[in-house]
Coordinates of N, CA and C in Angstrom, one line a residue:
Chain A
X26 N 177.3 99.3 89.0 CA 176.9 100.1 87.6 C 176.6 99.5 86.5
X27 N 175.3 99.4 86.1 CA 175.0 98.5 84.8 C 175.7 99.2 83.4
X28 N 176.2 98.7 82.9 CA 177.0 98.8 81.4 C 176.2 99.1 80.0
X29 N 176.5 99.4 79.1 CA 176.0 99.8 77.9 C 175.2 98.5 77.7
X30 N 174.0 98.6 77.4 CA 172.7 97.5 76.7 C 172.3 98.2 75.5
X31 N 172.6 97.1 74.9 CA 172.1 97.1 73.1 C 171.2 95.9 73.2
X32 N 169.9 96.2 72.6 CA 169.3 95.1 72.0 C 168.5 95.4 70.7
X33 N 168.2 94.2 70.2 CA 168.4 92.7 70.4 C 169.8 92.6 70.2
X34 N 170.2 91.4 70.8 CA 171.7 91.0 70.4 C 171.9 90.1 68.8
X35 N 171.0 89.8 68.7 CA 171.0 89.2 67.0 C 169.8 90.0 66.4
X36 N 170.0 89.7 65.0 CA 168.9 90.1 64.3 C 169.1 89.6 62.8
X37 N 168.1 88.8 62.1 CA 168.1 88.3 60.7 C 166.8 89.6 59.9
X38 N 167.4 90.0 58.8 CA 166.6 90.7 58.1 C 166.9 90.1 56.8
X39 N 165.9 90.7 56.1 CA 165.6 90.6 54.4 C 166.2 91.5 53.8
X40 N 167.1 91.6 52.6 CA 167.1 92.7 51.8 C 165.9 93.6 51.6
X41 N 166.2 94.9 51.8 CA 165.1 95.8 51.4 C 164.0 96.3 52.5
X42 N 164.3 95.4 53.9 CA 163.4 95.9 54.8 C 164.0 96.9 55.8
X43 N 163.7 97.4 56.7 CA 164.2 98.2 57.6 C 164.3 97.8 58.8
X44 N 165.3 98.2 60.0 CA 165.8 97.7 61.0 C 166.1 98.8 62.4
X45 N 165.7 98.7 63.3 CA 165.9 99.5 64.4 C 166.5 99.1 65.1
X46 N 167.8 99.6 65.9 CA 168.5 98.7 67.1 C 168.6 99.8 68.3
X47 N 168.7 99.4 69.5 CA 168.3 100.0 70.9 C 169.8 100.1 71.5
X48 N 169.9 101.5 72.0 CA 170.9 101.5 72.9 C 170.4 102.3 74.3
X49 N 170.7 101.9 75.7 CA 170.7 102.2 76.6 C 172.1 102.4 77.4
X50 N 172.5 103.7 77.3 CA 173.8 104.1 77.8 C 173.8 103.9 79.4
X51 N 175.0 103.8 79.7 CA 175.5 104.1 81.1 C 174.8 105.1 81.8
X52 N 174.2 104.6 83.0 CA 173.3 105.8 83.9 C 174.4 107.1 84.1
X53 N 173.9 108.4 83.7 CA 174.6 109.4 84.0 C 175.5 110.0 82.4
X54 N 175.7 109.1 81.7 CA 176.5 109.4 80.3 C 175.2 109.9 79.4
X55 N 175.7 111.1 78.8 CA 174.7 111.8 77.8 C 175.0 111.9 76.4
X56 N 176.1 111.1 76.2 CA 176.6 110.9 74.7 C 176.4 109.6 74.3
X57 N 176.0 109.5 73.2 CA 175.9 108.2 72.7 C 176.2 108.0 71.3
X58 N 177.4 107.4 71.0 CA 177.9 107.0 69.7 C 177.5 105.9 69.0
X59 N 177.3 105.6 67.9 CA 177.5 104.3 67.0 C 178.3 103.7 66.0
X60 N 178.7 102.5 66.0 CA 179.8 102.1 65.1 C 179.2 100.9 64.5
X61 N 179.9 100.9 63.3 CA 179.8 99.5 62.3 C 180.9 99.1 62.6
X62 N 181.0 97.5 62.6 CA 182.2 96.8 62.3 C 181.9 95.8 61.7
X63 N 183.0 95.4 60.6 CA 183.0 94.6 59.7 C 184.1 93.8 59.7
X64 N 184.4 92.6 59.1 CA 185.6 92.1 59.0 C 186.4 93.0 57.9
X65 N 185.9 93.4 56.6 CA 186.8 94.2 55.7 C 187.0 95.8 56.1
X66 N 185.9 96.3 56.7 CA 185.9 97.8 57.0 C 186.6 98.1 58.4
X67 N 186.3 97.4 59.3 CA 186.7 97.2 60.9 C 185.6 98.1 61.3
X68 N 185.9 99.0 62.4 CA 185.2 99.6 63.1 C 185.0 101.1 62.4
X69 N 184.0 101.3 62.0 CA 183.9 103.0 61.6 C 182.6 103.5 62.2
X70 N 182.6 104.8 62.4 CA 181.8 105.6 63.4 C 180.7 105.9 62.2
X71 N 179.6 105.9 62.8 CA 178.4 106.0 61.9 C 177.9 107.7 62.8
X72 N 177.5 107.5 63.9 CA 177.1 109.2 64.3 C 177.2 108.9 65.5
X73 N 176.9 110.5 66.2 CA 177.2 110.8 67.6 C 176.1 111.4 68.2
X74 N 175.1 111.2 69.2 CA 174.3 111.9 69.6 C 174.4 112.5 71.1
X75 N 174.0 113.8 71.2 CA 174.3 114.3 72.9 C 173.2 115.3 72.9
X76 N 172.6 115.2 73.9 CA 171.4 116.5 74.3 C 170.3 116.2 73.3
X77 N 169.9 114.7 72.7 CA 168.9 114.5 71.8 C 169.1 115.1 70.2
X78 N 170.6 115.8 70.0 CA 171.1 116.3 68.7 C 172.1 115.3 68.2
X79 N 172.2 115.2 67.1 CA 173.3 114.6 66.4 C 174.8 115.7 66.3
X80 N 175.7 115.0 66.7 CA 176.7 115.9 67.0 C 178.0 115.8 66.3
X81 N 178.2 114.7 65.6 CA 178.8 114.1 64.6 C 178.3 113.3 63.9
X82 N 178.7 112.9 62.3 CA 178.5 112.1 61.7 C 179.4 111.4 60.5
X83 N 179.5 110.2 60.4 CA 180.3 109.5 59.8 C 180.1 109.6 58.5
X84 N 180.9 108.9 57.6 CA 180.6 108.6 55.9 C 179.7 107.5 55.9
X85 N 178.5 107.3 56.0 CA 177.6 106.5 55.8 C 176.5 106.9 54.8
X86 N 175.8 106.4 54.1 CA 174.6 106.9 53.5 C 173.6 107.1 54.1
X87 N 172.4 108.1 53.9 CA 171.6 108.2 54.6 C 170.2 107.5 55.0
X88 N 170.7 106.4 54.3 CA 169.5 105.3 54.8 C 170.0 104.5 56.3
X89 N 171.3 105.3 57.0 CA 171.3 105.1 58.3 C 171.0 106.5 59.2
X90 N 169.9 106.2 60.1 CA 170.0 107.2 60.8 C 170.0 106.7 62.3
X91 N 169.5 108.0 63.3 CA 169.4 107.6 64.6 C 168.8 108.9 65.3
X92 N 168.6 108.7 66.6 CA 168.2 109.7 67.2 C 168.3 109.3 68.8
X93 N 167.9 110.5 69.8 CA 168.2 110.1 70.8 C 167.0 110.7 71.6
X94 N 166.6 110.3 73.0 CA 165.8 110.6 73.4 C 165.8 111.2 74.7
X95 N 165.1 112.1 75.7 CA 165.5 112.7 76.4 C 166.2 111.8 77.7
X96 N 166.1 110.8 77.8 CA 166.7 110.1 79.0 C 167.9 109.5 78.7
X97 N 168.6 109.8 77.3 CA 169.8 109.7 76.7 C 169.7 108.3 75.6
X98 N 168.7 107.5 76.3 CA 168.8 106.2 75.3 C 168.7 106.4 73.8
X99 N 169.2 105.8 73.0 CA 169.0 106.0 71.4 C 168.7 104.9 70.7
X100 N 168.5 105.3 69.4 CA 168.1 104.3 68.7 C 168.4 104.6 67.4
X101 N 169.0 103.4 66.6 CA 169.7 103.6 65.3 C 168.6 103.0 64.3
X102 N 168.2 103.4 63.2 CA 167.6 102.9 62.1 C 168.4 102.7 60.7
X103 N 168.5 101.8 60.1 CA 168.8 101.3 58.8 C 167.5 101.1 58.0
X104 N 167.3 101.8 56.8 CA 165.9 101.5 56.2 C 166.8 100.9 54.8
X105 N 165.9 100.2 53.9 CA 165.9 99.3 52.7 C 167.5 98.9 52.6
X106 N 167.6 97.9 53.8 CA 168.7 97.1 54.2 C 169.4 96.4 52.7
X107 N 170.7 96.4 52.6 CA 171.4 95.6 51.8 C 172.2 94.8 52.2
X108 N 172.7 93.9 51.7 CA 173.4 92.7 51.9 C 174.9 93.1 52.9
X109 N 175.4 94.1 52.5 CA 176.3 94.6 52.9 C 176.4 95.5 54.1
X110 N 175.2 95.8 54.5 CA 174.8 96.1 56.0 C 175.0 95.2 57.0
X111 N 175.3 93.9 56.6 CA 175.6 92.8 57.5 C 176.7 93.0 58.4
X112 N 176.8 93.4 59.6 CA 177.9 93.9 60.5 C 177.3 93.8 61.8
X113 N 178.3 93.8 63.2 CA 178.2 94.1 64.2 C 178.0 95.6 64.4
X114 N 176.9 96.0 65.1 CA 176.7 97.4 65.4 C 177.0 97.7 66.7
X115 N 177.9 98.6 67.0 CA 178.0 98.7 68.7 C 177.7 100.3 68.6
X116 N 177.2 100.2 70.3 CA 176.9 101.5 70.6 C 177.8 101.9 71.8
X117 N 178.3 103.1 72.0 CA 179.2 103.6 72.9 C 178.5 104.7 73.8
X118 N 178.7 104.7 74.9 CA 178.3 105.9 76.1 C 179.7 106.7 76.3
X119 N 179.6 108.0 76.6 CA 180.5 108.8 77.3 C 179.6 109.7 78.1
X120 N 180.4 109.9 79.1 CA 180.2 111.2 80.2 C 180.6 112.5 79.5
X121 N 180.1 113.6 79.2 CA 180.4 114.7 78.4 C 180.5 115.8 79.6
X122 N 181.8 116.6 78.9 CA 182.2 117.6 79.9 C 183.5 117.7 80.4
X123 N 184.2 119.1 80.3 CA 185.6 118.5 80.6 C 186.8 118.0 79.3
X124 N 187.7 117.5 79.9 CA 188.4 116.9 78.7 C 188.1 115.8 78.2
X125 N 188.7 115.2 77.3 CA 188.2 113.9 76.9 C 187.7 112.7 77.7
X126 N 187.1 112.3 77.5 CA 186.2 111.3 78.4 C 186.1 109.8 77.6
X127 N 186.4 108.8 78.3 CA 186.3 107.6 77.4 C 184.9 107.0 77.1
X128 N 185.0 106.4 76.2 CA 183.6 105.8 75.4 C 183.8 104.4 76.1
X129 N 182.4 103.7 76.3 CA 182.4 102.5 77.0 C 181.5 101.6 75.9
X130 N 181.7 100.7 75.5 CA 181.1 100.0 74.6 C 180.1 99.0 74.9
X131 N 178.9 98.6 74.4 CA 178.0 97.8 74.6 C 178.3 96.2 73.8
X132 N 177.8 95.5 74.2 CA 178.1 94.2 73.1 C 177.9 94.0 72.0
X133 N 177.0 95.0 71.5 CA 176.6 94.8 69.8 C 175.6 94.3 69.8
X134 N 174.8 94.5 68.5 CA 173.9 94.1 67.7 C 174.4 93.2 66.7
X135 N 174.2 92.0 66.3 CA 174.6 91.2 65.2 C 173.5 91.2 64.2
X136 N 173.6 92.2 63.2 CA 172.6 92.2 62.1 C 173.0 91.3 60.9
X137 N 172.5 90.3 60.3 CA 172.6 89.8 59.2 C 171.2 89.9 58.3
X138 N 171.7 90.4 57.1 CA 170.9 90.8 56.2 C 170.7 89.4 54.9
X139 N 169.7 88.7 54.8 CA 169.8 87.7 53.6 C 168.9 88.2 52.4
Chain B
X27 N 189.7 107.1 53.8 CA 191.0 107.3 53.9 C 191.3 106.7 55.2
X28 N 192.3 105.9 55.3 CA 192.5 105.4 56.9 C 193.4 106.4 57.6
X29 N 193.2 106.7 58.6 CA 194.0 107.8 59.5 C 194.8 107.3 60.5
X30 N 194.3 106.1 61.0 CA 195.1 105.4 62.0 C 195.4 103.9 61.6
X31 N 196.9 104.1 61.1 CA 197.3 102.7 60.6 C 198.0 101.7 61.7
X32 N 197.4 100.9 61.9 CA 197.9 99.8 63.0 C 198.6 98.5 62.2
X33 N 199.7 98.1 62.9 CA 200.4 96.9 62.7 C 201.0 96.0 63.8
X34 N 201.3 94.8 64.0 CA 200.9 94.1 62.5 C 199.2 93.8 62.4
X35 N 199.1 93.1 61.8 CA 197.4 92.6 61.6 C 197.2 91.4 62.6
X36 N 198.4 90.5 62.6 CA 198.5 89.2 63.5 C 199.7 89.3 64.5
X37 N 199.5 88.7 65.8 CA 200.9 88.5 66.3 C 200.7 87.3 67.3
X38 N 201.5 86.3 67.2 CA 201.7 85.3 68.2 C 202.7 85.4 68.8
X39 N 202.7 85.5 70.5 CA 203.8 85.4 71.5 C 203.7 84.3 72.4
X40 N 204.9 84.2 73.0 CA 204.7 83.0 73.7 C 204.5 83.9 75.3
X41 N 203.9 82.6 75.9 CA 203.5 83.2 77.4 C 204.9 83.7 78.3
X42 N 204.6 84.6 78.6 CA 205.6 85.4 79.4 C 206.5 86.3 78.7
X43 N 206.6 86.2 77.2 CA 206.6 87.2 76.3 C 206.1 89.0 76.1
X44 N 206.7 89.7 75.3 CA 206.3 91.1 75.3 C 205.7 91.2 73.9
X45 N 204.3 91.7 74.2 CA 203.5 91.8 72.8 C 203.5 93.2 72.6
X46 N 204.0 93.4 71.1 CA 204.2 95.1 70.8 C 203.4 95.3 69.6
X47 N 202.2 96.3 69.7 CA 201.8 96.7 68.6 C 201.8 98.2 68.3
X48 N 201.9 98.6 67.5 CA 202.4 99.8 66.7 C 201.1 100.6 66.1
X49 N 200.9 101.8 66.1 CA 200.1 102.8 65.4 C 200.7 104.0 64.9
X50 N 200.1 104.6 63.8 CA 200.6 106.1 63.3 C 199.4 106.6 63.0
X51 N 199.6 107.8 62.9 CA 198.3 108.5 62.5 C 198.9 109.8 61.6
X52 N 198.0 110.3 60.9 CA 198.2 111.6 60.1 C 197.6 112.7 60.8
X53 N 196.7 112.7 61.2 CA 195.7 114.0 61.8 C 196.4 114.5 62.9
X54 N 196.8 115.3 63.0 CA 197.6 116.4 64.0 C 196.4 116.8 65.2
X55 N 195.2 116.9 64.7 CA 194.0 116.9 65.7 C 193.7 116.0 66.5
X56 N 194.0 115.0 66.3 CA 193.8 113.9 67.0 C 194.4 114.1 68.6
X57 N 193.8 114.2 69.6 CA 194.3 114.6 71.1 C 193.9 113.8 72.2
X58 N 193.5 112.3 71.7 CA 193.5 111.5 72.7 C 193.5 110.2 72.3
X59 N 194.3 109.1 72.6 CA 194.7 107.8 72.0 C 194.4 106.8 73.3
X60 N 193.3 106.2 72.9 CA 193.0 104.9 73.8 C 193.4 103.5 72.9
X61 N 193.3 102.8 73.9 CA 193.3 101.1 73.2 C 192.4 100.2 73.9
X62 N 191.8 99.8 73.0 CA 190.5 98.7 73.1 C 191.0 97.4 73.2
X63 N 190.3 96.6 73.6 CA 190.7 95.0 73.9 C 189.3 94.4 73.7
X64 N 189.2 93.5 72.5 CA 188.1 92.9 72.1 C 188.3 91.4 72.3
X65 N 187.3 90.7 72.8 CA 186.8 89.0 72.8 C 186.0 89.1 71.8
X66 N 186.0 87.7 71.5 CA 185.1 87.1 70.5 C 183.5 87.2 71.1
X67 N 182.9 87.9 70.1 CA 181.2 88.0 70.9 C 181.0 89.2 71.9
X68 N 182.2 90.1 72.2 CA 182.3 91.2 73.0 C 182.3 92.4 72.3
X69 N 182.0 93.4 72.8 CA 182.1 95.1 72.5 C 183.7 95.3 73.1
X70 N 184.4 96.1 72.4 CA 185.7 96.8 72.6 C 185.6 97.3 73.9
X71 N 186.5 96.7 74.6 CA 186.7 97.4 76.2 C 188.1 98.1 76.1
X72 N 187.9 99.3 76.7 CA 189.0 100.5 77.1 C 190.1 99.8 78.2
X73 N 191.0 99.9 77.5 CA 192.4 99.2 78.2 C 193.4 100.3 78.8
X74 N 193.6 101.1 78.1 CA 194.3 102.3 78.6 C 194.4 103.3 77.3
X75 N 194.6 104.5 77.9 CA 194.6 105.7 77.1 C 195.8 106.8 77.1
X76 N 196.2 107.6 76.5 CA 197.0 108.6 76.6 C 196.9 109.8 75.8
X77 N 197.2 111.0 76.5 CA 197.3 112.0 75.8 C 198.4 112.4 75.2
X78 N 198.8 113.4 73.9 CA 199.9 113.4 73.6 C 200.9 114.4 74.0
X79 N 200.7 114.9 75.1 CA 201.6 115.7 75.8 C 202.2 114.6 77.0
X80 N 202.2 113.7 76.9 CA 202.7 112.4 77.6 C 203.6 111.4 76.9
X81 N 204.6 110.8 77.0 CA 205.2 110.0 76.2 C 205.0 108.8 76.8
X82 N 204.8 108.4 77.8 CA 204.7 106.9 78.2 C 203.7 106.9 79.2
X83 N 202.8 105.7 79.5 CA 202.0 105.7 80.5 C 202.0 104.1 80.4
X84 N 201.8 103.8 82.1 CA 201.8 102.5 82.5 C 200.6 102.0 83.2
X85 N 200.0 101.0 83.0 CA 199.2 100.4 83.9 C 199.0 99.1 84.3
X86 N 199.8 98.4 85.0 CA 200.0 97.1 85.4 C 200.8 96.4 84.2
X87 N 200.4 95.7 83.5 CA 201.1 95.2 82.4 C 201.4 95.6 81.2
X88 N 200.4 96.7 80.9 CA 200.1 97.2 79.9 C 200.9 99.0 80.0
X89 N 201.8 99.0 78.6 CA 202.3 100.4 78.8 C 202.0 100.9 77.2
X90 N 201.5 102.1 77.2 CA 201.7 103.0 75.9 C 202.9 103.9 75.8
X91 N 203.5 103.6 74.9 CA 204.8 104.4 74.5 C 204.2 105.7 73.2
X92 N 204.4 107.0 73.5 CA 203.8 107.9 72.5 C 205.0 109.0 72.1
X93 N 205.2 109.0 70.8 CA 206.0 109.9 69.8 C 205.3 110.9 69.0
X94 N 205.2 112.0 69.6 CA 204.5 113.1 69.4 C 205.1 113.4 67.8
X95 N 206.4 113.6 67.8 CA 207.1 114.0 66.4 C 206.7 113.2 65.7
X96 N 206.9 112.1 65.6 CA 206.6 111.0 64.4 C 205.2 110.4 64.5
X97 N 204.3 111.1 65.4 CA 203.2 110.8 64.7 C 202.9 109.1 65.2
X98 N 203.7 108.4 66.2 CA 203.2 107.5 66.4 C 203.1 106.9 67.6
X99 N 202.4 105.9 68.1 CA 202.2 105.2 69.4 C 202.1 103.8 69.5
X100 N 202.5 103.0 70.5 CA 202.5 101.7 70.8 C 202.2 101.2 72.0
X101 N 201.5 100.1 72.1 CA 200.8 99.2 73.0 C 202.1 98.1 73.1
X102 N 202.5 97.9 74.5 CA 203.4 97.0 74.8 C 202.6 96.2 76.2
X103 N 202.4 94.8 76.1 CA 202.0 93.9 76.9 C 203.1 93.1 77.6
X104 N 203.4 93.5 78.6 CA 204.5 92.4 79.5 C 204.2 91.5 79.9
X105 N 205.0 90.3 79.9 CA 204.4 88.9 80.7 C 203.4 88.4 80.0
X106 N 203.1 88.5 79.0 CA 201.8 88.0 78.2 C 201.4 86.9 78.4
X107 N 200.0 87.0 78.5 CA 199.6 85.7 79.2 C 198.5 85.4 78.2
X108 N 198.1 83.7 78.2 CA 197.2 83.5 77.3 C 195.8 84.0 77.3
X109 N 195.2 84.7 78.5 CA 194.3 85.6 78.8 C 194.2 86.6 77.7
X110 N 195.6 87.1 77.3 CA 195.4 88.2 76.7 C 195.3 88.1 75.3
X111 N 195.0 86.9 74.8 CA 194.7 86.7 73.5 C 193.0 87.3 73.1
X112 N 193.1 88.4 72.4 CA 192.1 88.9 72.0 C 192.5 89.8 70.7
X113 N 191.8 90.6 70.2 CA 192.0 91.6 69.1 C 192.0 92.8 70.0
X114 N 193.2 93.6 69.8 CA 193.3 95.1 70.1 C 193.3 95.9 68.9
X115 N 192.8 96.9 69.4 CA 192.5 98.2 68.4 C 193.1 99.5 69.4
X116 N 194.0 100.2 68.3 CA 194.3 101.5 68.6 C 193.3 102.1 68.0
X117 N 193.2 103.6 68.9 CA 192.0 104.7 68.2 C 192.3 106.0 68.9
X118 N 191.8 107.0 68.0 CA 191.9 108.4 68.3 C 190.8 109.2 68.2
X119 N 190.8 110.4 69.2 CA 189.8 111.1 69.1 C 190.1 112.6 68.6
X120 N 189.2 113.1 68.0 CA 189.5 114.5 67.3 C 188.4 115.2 67.3
X121 N 188.4 116.4 67.3 CA 187.5 117.7 67.2 C 186.5 117.7 68.4
X122 N 185.2 118.0 68.5 CA 184.6 118.0 69.2 C 183.8 117.0 69.3
X123 N 183.4 116.3 70.6 CA 182.3 115.5 70.7 C 183.3 114.0 70.9
X124 N 182.7 112.8 70.7 CA 183.2 111.7 71.1 C 183.6 110.7 69.8
X125 N 183.9 111.2 68.7 CA 184.1 110.3 67.5 C 185.6 110.0 67.7
X126 N 185.4 108.5 67.6 CA 186.9 107.8 67.4 C 187.0 107.0 66.3
X127 N 188.3 107.2 65.7 CA 188.7 106.6 64.6 C 189.7 105.8 65.1
X128 N 189.3 104.4 64.4 CA 189.8 103.2 64.9 C 191.2 103.0 63.8
X129 N 192.0 102.0 64.4 CA 193.1 101.1 63.5 C 192.4 100.4 63.0
X130 N 192.9 99.2 62.2 CA 192.6 98.1 61.8 C 192.3 96.9 62.7
X131 N 193.2 97.1 64.0 CA 192.8 95.9 64.9 C 194.2 95.0 64.8
X132 N 194.7 94.2 65.8 CA 195.7 93.3 65.7 C 194.8 92.1 66.5
X133 N 195.2 91.0 65.8 CA 194.6 89.9 66.6 C 195.9 89.1 67.4
X134 N 196.0 89.1 68.5 CA 197.0 88.5 69.5 C 196.5 87.2 70.0
X135 N 197.7 86.1 69.8 CA 197.5 85.0 70.4 C 198.6 84.9 71.2
X136 N 198.4 84.5 72.4 CA 199.6 83.9 73.4 C 199.7 82.6 73.3
X137 N 200.9 82.0 73.4 CA 200.7 80.9 73.1 C 201.5 80.2 74.5
X138 N 201.0 78.9 75.1 CA 201.5 78.3 76.5 C 203.1 77.6 75.9

């Protein structure tokens, strides 16, 4: 069974630009969450999507947005990039239903803003 | 506001020794506590998880101990091996959906 796939693996963008990251969840998983990982702030929750709807949102500015498609694939967009947006962006997929289920992470997209 | 506090920040253990990482939480709405292992250049990988109605869970060399009244839980790695050298994160689920709150991470190095 294929794992969570994130593309691209690496990105270099200029301050002020926008960027779109993609995540394909494990087959059958309907929940996709996004996290930002930085040395200073650690792993921080951005948002979660389930059935094409945002179900949870973290404390990030509106420049960070996402969406989910009918096949559960998700994209995350960051507009007006700032130097501080440089981070590893991780996507996690989960089964939904019943009691708590585990989140499985992709390898991440390393975004560098210059 | 950090809701899951993790310690120590870094840990050096001799091969064959026991590695212990501790976490404490404040939010009593947390209801599921996974531990993740992360190697450089990789995403976090689920190691083991526990629910608050269980005091201990063991899987191979990895054991979670959970103290609900103290709102603390810990990861014990028995017979630590150099291949265990990685960053470990405790985490907690709360509320509806799959939102994880992570601890700050512990960088473990197992020396020969």
